[in-house]
C-alpha cells in the first residue's frame, strides 16, 4: 500500500494536505493511532479489492496514547515499505495569524494561548520532524501552492523544493529568503509611460526587457550557480531553497526575472514554486 503520513504543527495546513490527498484518490483518515494503521494495513491485505493509496494525519494527539510515536512510525515503515512521512510547519508569526483569523484557541496552549501552544508543540514533535522524509514550510503558501508541491512530490525523483519569489524593496525583505538577487541594475520600466501600468507577467514588458543582453547573461549565470549550489544544499540536509528577485516596487523587473527563471528551471527534477509576493499591491 502507498501510505502517506501527514504530521506537523497545528495551523500549518495538515487538514488541507489531507483533503488534497483525498482529491488525488487516497483513502483519507485524520487522527489515527499508529497501531490502528498497522491493523488496517493487515485487514486491507485480505480484502478482495484492497485500498492502494492511503493518507493519514498523525500528530500530537496520538502521543496521548503512544508515548513512543517516533518509534512506532519507524516500525510502520518496516511493516509497510512504501510509507512516507511529510512534516508541515510554519513560522510562529504565520501560525499566530492563522489562529487569530479563525479565532480558535491552540489545543496545547495554557487557557488556549496560541504562543504557548506553538512552543509546546514544536518541542513535542521534534523527534517526528527528525524522522520525516519531507519537510514543508507553509508560511508563504496558499492552498494551491501546497497542492502543487504535493502533486509534484509524486512526479519528481527529488522532493527538494525550490521557491522562486519576486518582491519590492520598498515593502521590505523577508527573513526567510535564502538567496536574494537585486534586479535594480536593469533600466526601470516604471519610467516608460506605456509600460508603467504593466507587470512582469505581461508579454509587452517581457519583450522590452528581453532586449537587454545583460539580462540574458545574468539569467544564465544565476541558473548555472543554482545548478551547482542545490546539490550541496541537499547534501547538507536542507529540504528547500528560497530564491528571491527584488526590484524597487516588486512589479516589473523582479517579476519578469522570476517568470523567466521559472521557465528555465521548470524541467529540472525539483519541485518548483513561483510566488509574486507583492502582487496584491500592483
XYZ file of C-alpha atoms in Angstrom:
282
model
C 0.000 0.000 0.000
C 1.172 3.510 -0.780
C 0.923 5.228 2.613
C 1.402 8.942 3.219
C 1.707 10.081 6.835
C 0.976 13.793 7.364
C 2.248 15.347 10.564
C 3.475 18.679 11.857
C 2.343 21.791 13.668
C -1.240 22.819 14.253
C -2.102 25.618 11.847
C 0.470 24.544 9.266
C -2.032 23.022 6.809
C -2.353 19.347 7.746
C -6.118 19.281 7.179
C -5.664 20.988 3.823
C -2.961 18.493 2.841
C -5.214 15.573 3.797
C -8.012 16.944 1.603
C -5.579 17.334 -1.292
C -4.511 13.707 -0.995
C -8.166 12.681 -0.830
C -8.778 14.579 -4.078
C -5.861 12.638 -5.563
C -7.605 9.352 -4.855
C -6.144 8.496 -1.463
C -8.271 6.973 1.277
C -8.012 9.728 3.905
C -8.129 9.460 7.698
C -7.445 12.021 10.423
C -6.007 11.463 13.929
C -5.424 7.711 13.770
C -3.085 5.920 16.239
C -0.207 4.142 14.515
C -1.145 0.716 15.889
C -4.579 1.048 14.275
C -2.933 1.967 10.966
C -0.944 -1.278 11.150
C -4.121 -3.265 11.850
C -5.842 -1.504 8.947
C -2.972 -2.478 6.627
C -3.257 -6.133 7.683
C -7.002 -6.091 7.218
C -6.670 -4.392 3.846
C -4.415 -7.168 2.531
C -7.213 -9.693 2.884
C -9.797 -7.626 1.028
C -10.990 -8.574 -2.441
C -10.385 -5.004 -3.654
C -7.702 -3.639 -1.308
C -7.088 0.061 -0.915
C -3.937 1.007 -2.805
C -3.329 4.539 -1.501
C -3.960 5.959 1.958
C -3.155 9.298 3.628
C -3.322 9.680 7.401
C -2.788 12.616 9.751
C -0.740 11.605 12.796
C 0.171 14.409 15.195
C 0.483 15.373 18.870
C -2.956 13.906 19.610
C -1.532 10.415 19.053
C 1.146 10.962 21.702
C -1.546 10.783 24.371
C -1.910 7.044 23.653
C 1.556 6.362 22.226
C 4.438 7.987 24.080
C 6.962 6.482 21.632
C 5.293 7.799 18.495
C 8.532 8.265 16.564
C 9.498 4.637 17.237
C 6.034 3.463 16.161
C 6.296 5.385 12.886
C 9.733 3.926 12.185
C 8.290 0.467 12.750
C 5.339 1.296 10.486
C 7.804 1.990 7.672
C 9.176 -1.511 8.173
C 5.688 -3.058 8.152
C 4.723 -1.104 5.044
C 7.790 -0.218 2.982
C 6.022 2.306 0.736
C 5.452 4.748 3.614
C 6.435 8.412 3.508
C 6.239 10.967 6.308
C 5.511 14.608 5.474
C 6.095 17.210 8.184
C 4.346 20.571 7.772
C 5.367 23.654 9.707
C 5.251 27.449 9.531
C 6.730 30.426 11.345
C 5.290 31.364 14.713
C 4.035 34.657 13.282
C 2.125 32.934 10.473
C 0.569 30.301 12.743
C -0.447 33.018 15.200
C -2.055 34.994 12.376
C -3.949 31.940 11.131
C -5.296 31.177 14.589
C -6.316 34.812 15.088
C -8.174 34.803 11.774
C -10.053 31.647 12.775
C -10.449 32.873 16.370
C -9.556 29.473 17.721
C -7.540 28.561 20.836
C -4.431 26.407 20.485
C -5.125 22.862 21.760
C -1.835 22.752 23.684
C -1.733 26.323 24.950
C -2.439 27.200 28.569
C -6.018 28.526 28.512
C -5.813 28.296 24.713
C -2.851 30.670 24.427
C -1.511 30.256 20.875
C 2.092 31.317 21.541
C 2.353 28.913 24.468
C 0.800 26.136 22.362
C 3.202 26.646 19.467
C 6.215 26.459 21.791
C 4.997 23.259 23.437
C 4.066 21.602 20.148
C 7.424 22.330 18.480
C 9.188 20.651 21.389
C 6.739 17.743 21.463
C 7.088 16.986 17.734
C 10.841 17.495 17.394
C 11.519 13.767 17.128
C 8.840 13.367 14.416
C 10.412 16.156 12.402
C 13.765 14.408 12.575
C 12.434 11.165 11.041
C 10.289 12.792 8.334
C 11.054 12.252 4.658
C 9.843 15.678 3.603
C 9.727 18.994 5.464
C 7.475 21.709 4.069
C 7.417 25.267 5.380
C 3.928 26.538 4.501
C 4.491 30.086 5.781
C 4.291 31.622 2.307
C 1.977 29.075 0.672
C -1.708 29.192 -0.113
C -3.773 26.067 -0.780
C -2.909 25.958 -4.484
C 0.826 26.203 -3.720
C 0.584 23.310 -1.274
C -1.394 21.293 -3.813
C 1.320 21.861 -6.424
C 4.031 20.650 -4.045
C 2.057 17.538 -3.120
C 1.245 16.706 -6.739
C 4.820 17.369 -7.874
C 6.165 15.257 -4.997
C 4.615 12.243 -6.674
C 6.124 13.079 -10.052
C 9.616 14.193 -9.075
C 12.556 11.962 -8.225
C 13.802 14.600 -5.798
C 11.479 16.145 -3.210
C 13.710 19.219 -2.816
C 11.582 22.375 -3.119
C 12.848 25.468 -4.928
C 10.814 28.601 -4.197
C 11.151 31.470 -6.665
C 9.954 34.804 -5.262
C 9.648 38.311 -6.637
C 9.398 41.239 -4.228
C 9.734 45.010 -3.910
C 12.412 46.523 -1.682
C 10.049 49.310 -0.674
C 7.907 46.648 1.040
C 10.813 45.012 2.875
C 12.858 41.824 2.528
C 11.585 38.560 4.038
C 13.745 36.929 6.690
C 13.192 33.512 5.100
C 14.738 34.414 1.733
C 17.873 32.258 1.368
C 19.373 33.973 -1.692
C 18.434 37.468 -2.899
C 19.249 38.920 -6.327
C 18.850 42.656 -6.849
C 17.340 43.440 -10.254
C 17.747 47.202 -9.971
C 20.729 47.110 -12.351
C 18.151 46.843 -15.174
C 16.507 50.023 -16.579
C 13.212 50.606 -14.772
C 10.078 50.256 -16.987
C 8.210 52.346 -14.403
C 9.543 55.479 -16.119
C 8.221 54.476 -19.535
C 4.574 55.625 -19.771
C 3.338 52.774 -21.981
C 4.952 50.150 -19.700
C 4.319 51.678 -16.279
C 0.869 50.086 -15.838
C 2.102 46.628 -16.895
C 3.753 43.975 -14.712
C 6.436 41.360 -15.297
C 3.936 38.737 -16.426
C 2.770 40.858 -19.390
C 4.288 39.916 -22.741
C 4.876 43.514 -23.818
C 7.002 44.156 -20.753
C 8.856 40.864 -21.221
C 9.629 41.802 -24.815
C 11.048 45.143 -23.665
C 13.312 43.635 -21.001
C 14.366 40.794 -23.308
C 16.199 43.374 -25.408
C 18.893 43.840 -22.766
C 21.796 41.414 -23.231
C 22.842 41.801 -19.591
C 19.570 40.183 -18.503
C 20.159 37.039 -20.549
C 23.728 36.805 -19.281
C 22.516 37.308 -15.706
C 19.788 34.669 -16.065
C 22.241 32.085 -17.432
C 24.809 32.803 -14.716
C 22.206 32.541 -11.938
C 20.899 29.285 -13.369
C 24.370 27.739 -13.526
C 25.104 28.939 -9.985
C 21.914 27.330 -8.664
C 22.639 24.093 -10.537
C 25.935 23.909 -8.650
C 24.598 25.004 -5.260
C 21.399 22.946 -4.947
C 23.098 19.514 -4.724
C 25.300 20.920 -1.946
C 22.278 22.262 -0.058
C 20.704 18.807 -0.333
C 23.921 17.192 0.918
C 23.743 19.443 3.980
C 20.234 18.188 4.759
C 18.297 21.200 3.511
C 14.847 20.387 2.100
C 14.077 23.650 0.323
C 15.670 26.796 -1.027
C 14.037 30.196 -1.448
C 15.498 32.393 -4.175
C 14.190 35.946 -4.359
C 14.468 38.589 -7.055
C 13.904 42.146 -5.911
C 13.326 45.494 -7.560
C 12.037 48.814 -6.262
C 8.291 48.165 -6.371
C 8.088 44.424 -6.912
C 6.020 44.772 -10.084
C 8.263 44.905 -13.154
C 11.892 43.712 -13.170
C 11.723 41.277 -10.251
C 8.511 39.695 -11.523
C 9.962 39.401 -15.020
C 13.088 37.601 -13.781
C 11.071 35.316 -11.510
C 8.964 34.330 -14.528
C 11.989 33.803 -16.757
C 13.846 31.743 -14.151
C 10.758 29.584 -13.635
C 10.656 28.871 -17.375
C 14.349 27.946 -17.318
C 14.083 25.659 -14.275
C 10.664 24.061 -14.764
C 12.048 20.929 -16.439
C 14.659 20.299 -13.746
C 13.898 17.462 -11.371
C 12.982 19.590 -8.371
C 9.653 20.781 -7.045
C 9.355 24.361 -8.267
C 7.071 27.013 -6.740
C 6.668 30.538 -8.128
C 5.348 33.405 -5.987
C 4.960 37.130 -6.629
C 4.901 38.395 -3.047
C 3.640 41.911 -3.746
C 1.040 41.034 -6.355
C -1.792 42.476 -4.271
C -0.032 45.868 -4.428
C 0.207 46.069 -8.224
